[in-house]
CSV table of C-alpha atoms and ligand atoms in Angstrom, one decimal:
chain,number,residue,atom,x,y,z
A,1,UNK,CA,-20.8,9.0,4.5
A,2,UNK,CA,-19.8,8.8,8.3
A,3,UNK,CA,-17.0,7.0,10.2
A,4,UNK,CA,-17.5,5.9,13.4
A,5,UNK,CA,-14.4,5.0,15.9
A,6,UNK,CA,-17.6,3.0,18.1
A,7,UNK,CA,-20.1,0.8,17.0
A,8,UNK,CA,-22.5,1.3,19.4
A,9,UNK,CA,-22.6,5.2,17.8
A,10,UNK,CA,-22.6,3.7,14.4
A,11,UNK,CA,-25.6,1.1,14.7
A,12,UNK,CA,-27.8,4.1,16.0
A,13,UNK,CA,-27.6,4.6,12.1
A,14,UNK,CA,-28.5,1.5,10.7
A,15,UNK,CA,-32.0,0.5,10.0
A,16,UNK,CA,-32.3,-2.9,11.2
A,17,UNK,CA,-35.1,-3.6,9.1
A,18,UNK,CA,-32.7,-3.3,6.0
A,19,UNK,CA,-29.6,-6.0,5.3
A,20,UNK,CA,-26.5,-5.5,5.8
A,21,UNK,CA,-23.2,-6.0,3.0
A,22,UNK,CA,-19.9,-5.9,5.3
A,23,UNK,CA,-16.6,-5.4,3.6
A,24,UNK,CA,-13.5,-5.6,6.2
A,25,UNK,CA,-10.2,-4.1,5.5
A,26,UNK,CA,-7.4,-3.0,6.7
A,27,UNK,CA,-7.3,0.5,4.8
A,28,UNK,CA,-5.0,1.6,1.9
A,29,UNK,CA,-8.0,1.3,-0.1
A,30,UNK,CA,-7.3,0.2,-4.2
A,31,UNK,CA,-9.9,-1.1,-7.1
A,32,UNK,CA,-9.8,-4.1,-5.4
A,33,UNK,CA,-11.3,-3.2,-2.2
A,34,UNK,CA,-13.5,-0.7,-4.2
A,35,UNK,CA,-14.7,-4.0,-6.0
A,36,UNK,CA,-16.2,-5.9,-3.0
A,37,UNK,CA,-17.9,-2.4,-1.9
A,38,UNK,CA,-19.1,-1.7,-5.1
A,39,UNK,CA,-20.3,-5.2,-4.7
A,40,UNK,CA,-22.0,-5.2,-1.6
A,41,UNK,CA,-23.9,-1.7,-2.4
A,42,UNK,CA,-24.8,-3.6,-5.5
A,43,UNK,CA,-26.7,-6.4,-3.1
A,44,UNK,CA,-27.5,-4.6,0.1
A,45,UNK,CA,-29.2,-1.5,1.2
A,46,UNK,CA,-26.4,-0.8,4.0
A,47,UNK,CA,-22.6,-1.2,3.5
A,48,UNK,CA,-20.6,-1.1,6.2
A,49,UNK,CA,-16.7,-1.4,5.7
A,50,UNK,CA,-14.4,-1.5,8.5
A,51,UNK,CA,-10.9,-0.2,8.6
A,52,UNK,CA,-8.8,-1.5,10.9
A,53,UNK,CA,-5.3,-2.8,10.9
A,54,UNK,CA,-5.5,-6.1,12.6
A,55,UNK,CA,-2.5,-6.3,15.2
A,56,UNK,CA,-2.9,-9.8,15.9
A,57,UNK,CA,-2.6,-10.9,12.5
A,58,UNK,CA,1.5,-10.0,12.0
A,59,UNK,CA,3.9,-12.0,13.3
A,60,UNK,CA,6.5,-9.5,12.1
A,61,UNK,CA,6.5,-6.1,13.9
A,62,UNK,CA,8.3,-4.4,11.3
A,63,UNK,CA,5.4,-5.3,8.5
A,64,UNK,CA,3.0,-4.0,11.2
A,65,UNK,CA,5.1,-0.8,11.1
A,66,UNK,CA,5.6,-0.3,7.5
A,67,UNK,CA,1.8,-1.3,6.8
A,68,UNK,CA,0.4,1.8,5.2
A,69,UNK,CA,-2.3,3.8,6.9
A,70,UNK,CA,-3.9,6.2,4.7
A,71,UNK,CA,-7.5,7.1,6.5
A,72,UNK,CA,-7.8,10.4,4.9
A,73,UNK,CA,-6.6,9.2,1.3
A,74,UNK,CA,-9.2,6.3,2.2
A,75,UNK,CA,-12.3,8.2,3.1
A,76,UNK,CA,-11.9,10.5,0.0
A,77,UNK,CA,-12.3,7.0,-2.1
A,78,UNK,CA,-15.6,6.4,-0.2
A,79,UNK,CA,-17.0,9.3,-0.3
A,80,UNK,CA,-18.8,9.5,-3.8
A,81,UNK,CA,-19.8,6.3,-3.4
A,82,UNK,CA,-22.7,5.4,-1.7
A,83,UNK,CA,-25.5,7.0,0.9
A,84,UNK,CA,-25.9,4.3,2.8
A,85,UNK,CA,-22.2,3.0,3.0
A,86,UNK,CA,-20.2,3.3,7.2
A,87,UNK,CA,-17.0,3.3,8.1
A,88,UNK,CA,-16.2,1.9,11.1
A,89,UNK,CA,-12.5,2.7,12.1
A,90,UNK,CA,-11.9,1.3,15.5
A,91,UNK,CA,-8.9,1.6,18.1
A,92,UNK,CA,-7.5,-1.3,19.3
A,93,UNK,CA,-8.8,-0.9,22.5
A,94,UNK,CA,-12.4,-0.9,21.0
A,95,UNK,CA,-11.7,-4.4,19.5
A,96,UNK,CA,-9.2,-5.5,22.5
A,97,UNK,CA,-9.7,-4.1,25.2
A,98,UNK,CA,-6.7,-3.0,27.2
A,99,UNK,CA,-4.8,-5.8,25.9
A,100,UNK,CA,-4.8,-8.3,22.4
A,101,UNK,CA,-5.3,-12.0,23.3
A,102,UNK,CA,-2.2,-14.1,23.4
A,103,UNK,CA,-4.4,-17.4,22.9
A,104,UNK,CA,-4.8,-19.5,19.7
A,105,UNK,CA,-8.5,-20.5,20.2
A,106,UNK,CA,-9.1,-21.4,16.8
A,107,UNK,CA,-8.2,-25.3,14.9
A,108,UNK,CA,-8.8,-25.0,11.4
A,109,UNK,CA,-6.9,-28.4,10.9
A,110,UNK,CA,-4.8,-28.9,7.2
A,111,UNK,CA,-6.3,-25.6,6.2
A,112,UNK,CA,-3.3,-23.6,8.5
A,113,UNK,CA,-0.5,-26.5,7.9
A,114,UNK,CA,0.3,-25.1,4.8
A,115,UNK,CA,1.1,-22.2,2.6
A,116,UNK,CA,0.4,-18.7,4.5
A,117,UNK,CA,-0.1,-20.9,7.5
A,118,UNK,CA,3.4,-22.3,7.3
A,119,UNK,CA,4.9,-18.7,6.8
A,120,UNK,CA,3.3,-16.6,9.2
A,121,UNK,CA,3.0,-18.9,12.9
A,122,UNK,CA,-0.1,-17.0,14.5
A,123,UNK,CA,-1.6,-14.8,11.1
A,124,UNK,CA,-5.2,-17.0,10.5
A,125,UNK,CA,-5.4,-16.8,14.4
A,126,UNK,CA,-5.2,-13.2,14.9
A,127,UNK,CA,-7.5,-13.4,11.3
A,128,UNK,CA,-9.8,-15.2,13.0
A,129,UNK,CA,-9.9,-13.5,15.9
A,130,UNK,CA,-11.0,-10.0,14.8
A,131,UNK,CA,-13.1,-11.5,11.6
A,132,UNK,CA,-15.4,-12.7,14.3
A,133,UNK,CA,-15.4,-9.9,16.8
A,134,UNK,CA,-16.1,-7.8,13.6
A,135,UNK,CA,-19.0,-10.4,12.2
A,136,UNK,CA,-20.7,-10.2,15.6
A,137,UNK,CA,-20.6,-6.4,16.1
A,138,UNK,CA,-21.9,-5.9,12.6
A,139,UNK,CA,-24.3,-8.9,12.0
A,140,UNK,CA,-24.3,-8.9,8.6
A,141,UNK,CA,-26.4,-11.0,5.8
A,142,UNK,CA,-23.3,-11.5,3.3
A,143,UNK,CA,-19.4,-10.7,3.8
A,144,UNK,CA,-17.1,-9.6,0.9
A,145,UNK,CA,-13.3,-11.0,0.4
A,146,UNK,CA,-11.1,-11.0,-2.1
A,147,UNK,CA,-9.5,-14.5,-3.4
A,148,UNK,CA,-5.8,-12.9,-3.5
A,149,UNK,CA,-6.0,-14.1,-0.2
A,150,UNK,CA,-7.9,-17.1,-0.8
A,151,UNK,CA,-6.5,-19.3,1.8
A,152,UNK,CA,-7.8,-16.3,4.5
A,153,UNK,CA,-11.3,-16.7,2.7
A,154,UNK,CA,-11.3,-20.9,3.0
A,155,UNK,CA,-10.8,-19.8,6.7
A,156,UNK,CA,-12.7,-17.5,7.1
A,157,UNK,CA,-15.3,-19.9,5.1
A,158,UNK,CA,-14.6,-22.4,7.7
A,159,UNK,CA,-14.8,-19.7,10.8
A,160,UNK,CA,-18.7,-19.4,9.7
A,161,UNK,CA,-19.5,-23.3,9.7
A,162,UNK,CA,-17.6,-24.1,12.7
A,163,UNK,CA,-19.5,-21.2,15.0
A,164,UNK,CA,-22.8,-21.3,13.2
A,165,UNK,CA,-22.8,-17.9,12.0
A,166,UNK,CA,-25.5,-17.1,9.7
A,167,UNK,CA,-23.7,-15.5,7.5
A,168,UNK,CA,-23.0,-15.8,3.6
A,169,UNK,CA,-19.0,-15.3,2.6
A,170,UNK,CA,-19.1,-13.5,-1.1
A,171,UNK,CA,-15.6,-14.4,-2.7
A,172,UNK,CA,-14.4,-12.0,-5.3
A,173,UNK,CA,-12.2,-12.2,-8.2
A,174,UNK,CA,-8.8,-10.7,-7.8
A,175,UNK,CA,-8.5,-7.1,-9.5
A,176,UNK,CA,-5.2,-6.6,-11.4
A,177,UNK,CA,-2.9,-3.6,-12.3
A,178,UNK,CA,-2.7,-3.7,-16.4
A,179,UNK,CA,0.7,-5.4,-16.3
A,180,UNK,CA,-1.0,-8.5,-14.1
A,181,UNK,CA,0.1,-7.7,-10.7
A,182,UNK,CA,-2.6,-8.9,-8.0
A,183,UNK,CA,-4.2,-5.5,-6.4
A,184,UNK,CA,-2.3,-4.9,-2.9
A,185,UNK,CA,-2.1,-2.7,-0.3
A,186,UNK,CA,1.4,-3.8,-0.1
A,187,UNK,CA,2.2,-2.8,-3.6
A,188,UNK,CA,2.6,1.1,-2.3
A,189,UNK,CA,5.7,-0.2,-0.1
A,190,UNK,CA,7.5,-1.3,-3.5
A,191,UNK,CA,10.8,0.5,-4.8
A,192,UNK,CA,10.0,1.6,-8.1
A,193,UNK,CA,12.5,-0.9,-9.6
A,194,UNK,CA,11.1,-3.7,-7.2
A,195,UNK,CA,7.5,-2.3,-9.0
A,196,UNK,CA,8.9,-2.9,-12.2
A,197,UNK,CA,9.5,-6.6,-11.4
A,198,UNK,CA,6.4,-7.4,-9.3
A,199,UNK,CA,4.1,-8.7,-12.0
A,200,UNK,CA,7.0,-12.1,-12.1
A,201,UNK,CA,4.5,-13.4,-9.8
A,202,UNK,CA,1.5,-13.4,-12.5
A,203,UNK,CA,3.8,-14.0,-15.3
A,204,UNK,CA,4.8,-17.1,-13.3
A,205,UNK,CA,1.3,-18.3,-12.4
A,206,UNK,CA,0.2,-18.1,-16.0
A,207,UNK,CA,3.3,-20.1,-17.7
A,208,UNK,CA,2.6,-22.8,-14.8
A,209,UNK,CA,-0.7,-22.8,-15.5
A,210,UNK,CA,-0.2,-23.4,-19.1
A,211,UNK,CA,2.1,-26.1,-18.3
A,212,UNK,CA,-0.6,-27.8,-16.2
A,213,UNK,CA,-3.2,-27.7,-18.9
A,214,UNK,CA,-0.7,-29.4,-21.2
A,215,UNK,CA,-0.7,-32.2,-18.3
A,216,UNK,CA,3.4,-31.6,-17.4
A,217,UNK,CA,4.3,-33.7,-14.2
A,218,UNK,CA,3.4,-31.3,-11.2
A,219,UNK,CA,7.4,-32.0,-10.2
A,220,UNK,CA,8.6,-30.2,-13.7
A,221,UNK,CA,6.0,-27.6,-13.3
A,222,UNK,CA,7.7,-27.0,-9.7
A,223,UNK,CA,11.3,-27.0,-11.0
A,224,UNK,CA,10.5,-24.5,-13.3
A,225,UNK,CA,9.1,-22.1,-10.8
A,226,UNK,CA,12.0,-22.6,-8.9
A,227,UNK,CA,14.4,-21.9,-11.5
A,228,UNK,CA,12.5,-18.8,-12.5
A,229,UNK,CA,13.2,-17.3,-9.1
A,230,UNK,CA,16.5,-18.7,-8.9
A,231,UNK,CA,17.4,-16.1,-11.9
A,232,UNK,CA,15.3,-13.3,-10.1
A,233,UNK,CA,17.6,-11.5,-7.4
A,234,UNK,CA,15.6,-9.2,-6.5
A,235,UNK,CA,12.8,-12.1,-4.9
A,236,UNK,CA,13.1,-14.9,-2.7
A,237,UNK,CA,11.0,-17.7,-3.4
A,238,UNK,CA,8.4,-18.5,0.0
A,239,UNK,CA,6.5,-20.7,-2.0
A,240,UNK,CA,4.8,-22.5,-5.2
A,241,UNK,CA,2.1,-24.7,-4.3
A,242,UNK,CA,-0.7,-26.5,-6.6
A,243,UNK,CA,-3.6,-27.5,-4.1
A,244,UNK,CA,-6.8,-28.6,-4.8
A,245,UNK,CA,-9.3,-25.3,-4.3
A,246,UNK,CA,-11.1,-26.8,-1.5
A,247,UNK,CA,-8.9,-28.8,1.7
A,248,UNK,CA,-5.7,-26.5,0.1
A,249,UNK,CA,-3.9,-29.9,-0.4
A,250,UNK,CA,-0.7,-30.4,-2.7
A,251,UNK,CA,-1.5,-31.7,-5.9
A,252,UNK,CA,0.5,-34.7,-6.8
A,253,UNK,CA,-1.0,-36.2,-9.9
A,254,UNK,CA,-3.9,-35.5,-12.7
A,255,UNK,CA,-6.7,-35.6,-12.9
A,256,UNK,CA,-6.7,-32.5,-10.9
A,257,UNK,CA,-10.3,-30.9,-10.9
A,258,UNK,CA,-10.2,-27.6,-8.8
A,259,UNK,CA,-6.6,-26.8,-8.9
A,260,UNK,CA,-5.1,-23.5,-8.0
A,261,UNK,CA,-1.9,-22.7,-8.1
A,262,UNK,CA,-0.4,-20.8,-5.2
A,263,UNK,CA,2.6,-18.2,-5.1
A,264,UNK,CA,4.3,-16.2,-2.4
A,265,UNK,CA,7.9,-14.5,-2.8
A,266,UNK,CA,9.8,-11.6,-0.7
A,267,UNK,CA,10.3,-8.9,-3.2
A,268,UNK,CA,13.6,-6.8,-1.1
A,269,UNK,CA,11.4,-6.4,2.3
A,270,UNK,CA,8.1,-7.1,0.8
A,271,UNK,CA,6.0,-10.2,0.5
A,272,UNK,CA,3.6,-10.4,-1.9
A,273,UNK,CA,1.3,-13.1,-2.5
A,274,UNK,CA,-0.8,-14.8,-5.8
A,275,UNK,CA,-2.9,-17.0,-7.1
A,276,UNK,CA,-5.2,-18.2,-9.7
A,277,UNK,CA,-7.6,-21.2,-10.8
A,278,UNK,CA,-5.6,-24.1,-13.0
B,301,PAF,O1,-7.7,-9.2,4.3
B,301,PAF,C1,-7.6,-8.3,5.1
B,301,PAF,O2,-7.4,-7.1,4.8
B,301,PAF,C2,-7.5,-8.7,6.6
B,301,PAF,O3,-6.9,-9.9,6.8
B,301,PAF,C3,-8.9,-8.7,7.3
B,301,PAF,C4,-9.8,-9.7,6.7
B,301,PAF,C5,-9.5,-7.3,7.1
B,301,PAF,C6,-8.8,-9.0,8.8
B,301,PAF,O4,-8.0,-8.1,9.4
């Protein structure tokens, strides 16, 4: 397996007769990245997984700072892997130049006016941004996300349709710790007391989900939540959303085909996000 700061050096490598499975992260590889590479190998006879931690996407510089960087530890997870699997780890002056854009080029309508969108002013922009710099270097047949962040794959869904790109988004279940907490890169920055408590947000999802089933009025299922975190000093609520899985609209009454409920809470300095299908 090689890794290659330059794509232009990297794409020597590929055979352009054979497709292409691309897997973009932004290192501190877990299972869950593992599962989308394991993924693309399984459907492609090239892999190529970038590692690259996305300036433009944090509004905060301190979680830019704290975001863990782990290239060595990374690689070593790679290596037994696969033959035909690339890493492409770029500078930020190979993806930006001498300078990241300040611009928001991108209108992805309702999809941004809510949840992550709300929270974070620029994050689907910068998303955006380097998703399709990335897509156009590598030119690949399929794409590999993970639906933790399902709201990034709905844009990054919408990214594809809205500049023609031929290419096919693969979404993949969410891979959990035993105790239910979502897979994160994030999940290393935790106190082990604030580890302890970080599954609240799967234990949450699955009592709200059982609420839903039983029909309760969206409103109670929304106190609840609420009250739950209300008890939970340690967090600080962002928020609790049930939208409907494809314009990421609020919920209001049932029926309710294609719900998902939606959670996102500060645990100390950390926020950590959730979801699943209601
Ligand atoms: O999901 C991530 O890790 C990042 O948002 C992505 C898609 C690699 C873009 O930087």
């Amino acid at each position: 397996m090689e890794v290659f700061k330059n794509y232009e050096k990297l794409q020597k490598h590929l055979n352009p007769k054979e497709s292409i499975g691309f897997v973009p992260t932004m290192g501190a590889l877990h299972q869950g990245h593992l599962s989308l590479i394991k993924e693309s190998i399984k459907h492609h006879q090239q892999t190529v997984v970038s590692i690259f931690v996305n300036p433009t996407q944090f509004d905060d510089t301190g979680d830019l700072d704290r975001y863990p960087r782990t290239l060595e530890k990374d690689l070593a997870q790679l290596a037994s892997l696969n033959q035909n699997l690339w890493v492409y780890a770029p500078l930020v002056s190979e993806i930006y130049g001498p300078a990241p854009p300040v611009t928001n080029p991108y209108d992805f309508g309702a999809l941004t006016q809510t949840m992550e969108g709300l929270s974070r002013a620029h994050h689907f922009q910068g998303v955006a941004t380097v998703v399709e710099k990335l897509f156009r270097k590598v030119n690949p047949q399929s794409a590999y996300f993970g639906e933790k962040d399902f709201q990034q794959i709905r844009i990054i869904e919408t990214l594809v349709a809205q500049k023609n790109l031929n290419i096919e988004i693969v979404r993949c279940p969410i891979v959990r710790e035993v105790d239910g907490l979502a897979m994160s890169s994030r999940n290393t920055l935790l106190s082990p007391e604030e580890r302890s408590q970080a599954p609240l947000l799967h234990t949450t999802l699955c009592a709200a989900k059982a609420q839903f089933l039983r029909q309760q009025s969206i409103d109670t299922i929304k106190q609840n939540v609420h009250e739950i975190y209300e008890k939970a000093p340690l967090f600080s609520l962002d928020y609790f959303n049930i939208c409907d899985e494809n314009r990421l609209q609020d919920i209001k009454n049932y029926p309710a085909p294609q719900a998902r409920g939606f959670l996102a809470a500060k645990l100390g300095k950390i926020r950590l996000i959730d979801n699943m299908p209601f």
